[in-house]
Amino acid sequence: MKARVHVTLKPGVLDPQGKAIHKALSGLGFETVERVRQGKVIELELSESDPERARESLRDMCEKLLANTVIENYAIELDA
Amino acid sequence: MKAAVIVFPGSNCDRDVQVALAQATARHASGGAPIMVWHKDADFEKVELIVLPGGFSYGDYLRCGAMAAQSPVMKEVVRRANRGVPVMGICNGFQILTEAGLLPGALIRNANLKFICRDVNLRVETSQSLFTGRYEEGQTIRVPVAHHDGNYIAGDEEMERMEDRGQIAFRYCAPDGTLTSDANPNGSARNIAGIFNETKTVLGLMPHPERLADPALGGSDGRPLFDGLVEALS
């Protein structure tokens, strides 16, 4: 089973990289951009076939390593 | 006094801090140079102090310090820290301590996105600790920083609790000791450069006292930290 974990900075946490990207986009003439936040995507392949168990295991991975929950949120996406 | 310096793949200040501690030990106590402990060693001899050095452990993969915090040696470091063995993390070592949960908060990318490598002024916030006993409260010292991710952040409530308990060790300041945003190199909340845990037995700081701990290096404001530690722990 394939899974994707999206890790994003919590609202309120300063994102200097997102700000720099925003500035660069504005410089390129993309004037409709109002806000940019940068995160990361982690792709995983699991031998687990039960979606509930996979989700539970992924949550555990996020809490222990993939995200720093002091500053980051995570979202888990499972491929059907 | 015997100390251990933990060496991760990518550590690059391990020798400097070993020398600074060995010199301080030679001045004030017996015990010799610190032992160097490789990150794969799940156990090591009894020591009175553990140091996590600066560098780029595991190439800063995932987040600075995130992989190191899960290494075999860190399980033992956390176990000993929880029993009261003093632990000091410098730069990458500070990042590892927050990732391992031994210190609150997190260190994110510098506000200006740049790697900053220069001397900064620090205000010593307390002399009431194992680490800062040889400084005066309010004293300004000059120590170098060299980091890309030293922007300290913690929740508002956590921050208030830390202030109330006196857990702030060092703040970035102007040469006269005043806290200004100009003196803050990386955007850290409340100009924070270093913090203690609740019991003040764990210290994490971004600046490198080991890099100015000998007059031959161009300054020795970092030396009292090592002298004080050795004296307190001998």
XYZ file of C-alpha atoms in Angstrom:
314
model
C 0.000 0.000 0.000
C 1.306 3.447 -0.893
C 1.008 6.399 1.464
C 1.926 10.029 1.433
C 2.592 12.079 4.537
C 2.261 15.850 4.204
C 4.200 17.778 6.828
C 3.406 21.476 7.146
C 4.358 24.191 9.597
C 1.660 24.980 12.141
C -0.245 28.213 11.629
C 1.606 31.013 13.375
C 5.038 29.418 12.986
C 7.208 31.752 10.947
C 8.017 30.239 7.548
C 10.952 32.236 6.138
C 11.264 29.868 3.172
C 7.604 30.311 2.268
C 8.105 34.073 2.512
C 11.133 33.933 0.214
C 9.199 31.871 -2.341
C 6.345 34.368 -2.145
C 8.753 37.211 -2.810
C 10.324 35.377 -5.747
C 6.897 34.649 -7.249
C 5.958 38.308 -6.911
C 9.230 39.187 -8.634
C 8.236 36.925 -11.535
C 5.000 38.841 -11.904
C 2.628 36.392 -10.199
C 0.695 39.098 -8.472
C -2.286 37.032 -7.356
C -0.284 35.106 -4.759
C -1.372 36.184 -1.294
C 0.435 33.678 0.907
C 2.931 30.819 0.555
C 3.721 28.141 3.128
C 6.328 25.512 2.403
C 6.146 21.955 3.708
C 7.341 18.532 2.687
C 5.848 15.359 1.279
C 7.142 11.944 2.314
C 6.150 8.963 0.146
C 6.076 5.530 1.760
C 5.364 2.022 0.556
C 3.943 -0.251 3.240
C 3.554 -4.016 3.325
C 0.370 -3.461 5.365
C -2.872 -4.016 3.431
C -5.404 -2.992 6.085
C -6.023 0.767 5.705
C -6.920 1.305 9.353
C -3.804 -0.426 10.622
C -1.709 1.417 8.032
C -3.130 4.742 9.146
C -2.500 3.962 12.789
C 1.088 2.968 12.070
C 1.650 6.112 9.982
C 0.307 8.293 12.798
C 2.820 6.667 15.107
C 5.634 7.318 12.582
C 4.621 10.965 12.334
C 4.518 11.443 16.103
C 7.887 9.740 16.631
C 9.918 10.954 13.669
C 8.362 12.275 10.473
C 6.968 15.466 12.024
C 8.154 17.630 14.896
C 4.766 18.237 16.472
C 6.092 21.270 18.361
C 6.120 23.200 15.086
C 4.563 20.947 12.445
C 1.208 19.407 11.548
C 0.898 16.279 9.463
C -1.737 14.795 7.173
C -1.813 11.189 6.008
C -3.002 10.194 2.570
C -3.467 6.519 1.613
C -3.705 5.335 -1.978
C -6.788 3.183 -2.405
C 35.671 14.850 36.411
C 35.064 12.619 33.413
C 33.070 13.826 30.439
C 31.850 12.122 27.274
C 31.563 13.819 23.893
C 29.080 12.058 21.622
C 30.208 11.782 18.007
C 27.611 11.473 15.246
C 28.375 11.051 11.553
C 28.625 14.703 10.524
C 29.680 16.117 13.907
C 32.479 18.634 13.315
C 32.982 20.427 16.632
C 33.597 17.280 18.669
C 37.392 17.742 18.805
C 37.167 21.434 19.669
C 34.887 20.806 22.619
C 37.022 17.858 23.734
C 40.085 20.146 23.802
C 38.233 22.932 25.652
C 37.058 20.457 28.304
C 40.432 18.721 28.547
C 42.151 22.080 29.110
C 39.606 23.086 31.753
C 40.020 19.709 33.452
C 43.800 20.092 33.449
C 43.439 23.534 35.092
C 41.005 22.565 37.835
C 40.693 18.840 38.370
C 41.869 15.392 37.463
C 40.178 13.028 35.079
C 41.899 13.747 31.806
C 40.391 14.365 28.411
C 36.757 13.485 27.726
C 36.029 10.130 26.135
C 34.607 10.153 22.625
C 31.500 8.002 22.186
C 30.339 6.913 18.735
C 26.629 7.260 17.936
C 26.187 3.481 17.548
C 27.371 2.744 21.072
C 24.275 2.022 23.108
C 26.273 2.098 26.342
C 29.409 3.828 27.627
C 31.315 4.248 30.876
C 29.965 6.292 33.758
C 30.636 10.016 33.239
C 29.757 13.218 35.093
C 28.950 15.215 31.950
C 27.712 14.434 28.442
C 28.294 16.858 25.567
C 26.506 16.799 22.213
C 28.771 18.751 19.855
C 28.024 20.986 16.913
C 28.035 19.888 13.302
C 25.619 18.435 10.800
C 24.679 15.052 12.237
C 23.261 12.743 9.563
C 23.554 15.577 7.055
C 20.624 17.429 8.702
C 18.298 14.944 6.947
C 14.562 15.377 7.655
C 15.141 18.107 10.272
C 18.333 19.228 12.020
C 18.940 16.753 14.843
C 15.939 14.547 14.022
C 17.905 11.483 12.976
C 20.525 11.855 15.715
C 17.754 12.005 18.321
C 16.790 8.448 17.307
C 20.325 7.020 17.335
C 21.271 4.173 19.728
C 23.488 6.399 21.885
C 20.731 8.991 22.400
C 18.461 6.475 24.141
C 21.205 6.113 26.739
C 21.819 9.882 26.883
C 18.098 10.504 27.497
C 18.039 7.792 30.179
C 21.023 9.348 31.986
C 19.729 12.909 31.581
C 16.461 11.837 33.176
C 18.463 10.505 36.126
C 20.176 13.888 36.494
C 23.464 13.500 34.612
C 24.287 16.967 33.199
C 24.050 17.249 29.418
C 25.162 20.152 27.236
C 24.247 20.486 23.564
C 26.029 23.082 21.445
C 24.519 24.205 18.109
C 23.553 20.919 16.399
C 23.665 19.427 19.908
C 20.955 21.919 20.978
C 18.861 20.898 17.977
C 19.289 17.226 18.937
C 18.215 17.959 22.542
C 14.967 19.583 21.387
C 14.287 16.744 18.939
C 14.935 14.208 21.703
C 12.493 16.004 24.000
C 15.112 16.880 26.638
C 14.547 20.605 25.999
C 11.304 22.379 25.062
C 10.663 24.200 21.790
C 12.317 23.847 18.406
C 14.946 25.507 16.203
C 13.792 26.539 12.753
C 15.444 28.157 9.718
C 17.104 31.542 10.409
C 14.695 34.386 9.729
C 16.964 35.794 6.987
C 17.408 32.302 5.442
C 21.179 32.678 5.554
C 23.856 30.588 7.202
C 25.256 32.953 9.838
C 28.891 32.616 10.878
C 30.195 35.441 13.047
C 30.774 36.553 16.619
C 27.724 37.642 18.596
C 27.228 39.192 22.019
C 25.378 37.182 24.607
C 23.866 38.283 27.893
C 24.265 35.698 30.629
C 20.795 35.486 32.184
C 21.768 33.648 35.345
C 24.869 32.536 37.180
C 22.785 30.041 39.166
C 23.570 26.912 37.184
C 26.257 24.287 36.755
C 27.084 25.804 33.404
C 27.132 29.538 34.143
C 28.492 29.716 37.698
C 31.704 31.382 36.552
C 29.831 34.232 34.860
C 28.022 37.140 36.467
C 24.302 37.529 35.892
C 23.847 40.214 33.237
C 27.429 39.887 31.981
C 27.953 40.316 28.242
C 30.228 37.827 26.520
C 31.407 37.452 22.925
C 31.028 33.998 21.363
C 30.721 32.883 17.718
C 27.631 31.427 16.085
C 27.666 29.279 12.945
C 24.275 27.935 11.967
C 21.464 27.914 9.425
C 18.699 26.777 11.781
C 19.042 28.604 15.068
C 15.756 30.458 15.200
C 14.319 29.365 18.550
C 10.590 28.972 18.896
C 8.270 27.654 21.618
C 4.600 28.028 22.439
C 3.566 31.167 24.357
C 2.585 29.234 27.479
C 5.771 27.190 27.391
C 7.785 30.377 26.977
C 6.113 32.004 30.003
C 6.757 28.896 32.096
C 10.420 28.953 31.042
C 10.776 32.625 31.940
C 9.108 32.048 35.333
C 11.402 29.139 36.150
C 14.539 30.979 34.986
C 15.222 28.521 32.190
C 16.684 31.108 29.810
C 20.478 30.794 29.936
C 21.695 33.239 27.265
C 20.144 35.923 25.044
C 21.588 37.692 22.004
C 22.292 41.310 22.950
C 24.035 44.501 21.868
C 27.601 45.039 23.189
C 26.153 47.057 26.095
C 23.843 44.195 27.075
C 20.567 45.604 25.782
C 18.231 43.244 23.955
C 17.547 44.638 20.507
C 16.250 43.049 17.329
C 19.430 44.198 15.549
C 21.468 42.105 17.967
C 19.340 39.039 17.257
C 21.101 37.222 14.396
C 18.491 34.610 13.557
C 15.035 35.793 14.620
C 14.904 33.731 17.821
C 11.910 34.422 20.051
C 12.835 36.804 22.885
C 16.468 36.859 21.620
C 16.961 33.391 23.102
C 20.382 31.848 22.430
C 20.393 29.122 25.063
C 17.997 27.421 27.486
C 17.981 24.994 30.407
C 15.590 22.181 31.181
C 13.437 22.541 34.320
C 16.120 21.175 36.638
C 18.888 23.182 34.940
C 20.887 20.002 34.396
C 20.490 20.172 30.619
C 21.735 23.186 28.637
C 21.274 23.781 24.923
C 22.841 26.786 23.189
C 23.384 27.781 19.563
C 26.636 29.770 20.032
C 29.973 27.941 20.266
C 31.802 28.700 23.554
C 34.454 26.106 22.611
C 35.511 28.268 19.668
C 36.568 31.167 21.913
C 37.935 29.307 24.915
C 41.611 30.105 24.447
C 43.314 33.490 23.916
C 45.175 31.941 20.952
C 41.795 31.656 19.198
C 41.164 35.394 19.478
C 39.131 35.387 22.649
C 38.383 33.398 25.749
C 34.866 34.424 26.795
C 33.785 30.805 26.343
C 36.354 29.494 28.782
C 34.476 30.232 32.063
C 31.703 27.916 30.915
C 34.096 24.958 30.757
C 36.032 26.019 33.875
C 32.790 26.439 35.807
C 31.451 23.083 34.674
C 34.629 21.244 35.620
C 34.746 22.934 39.029
C 31.074 22.258 39.734
C 31.315 18.603 38.730
C 34.635 17.725 40.380
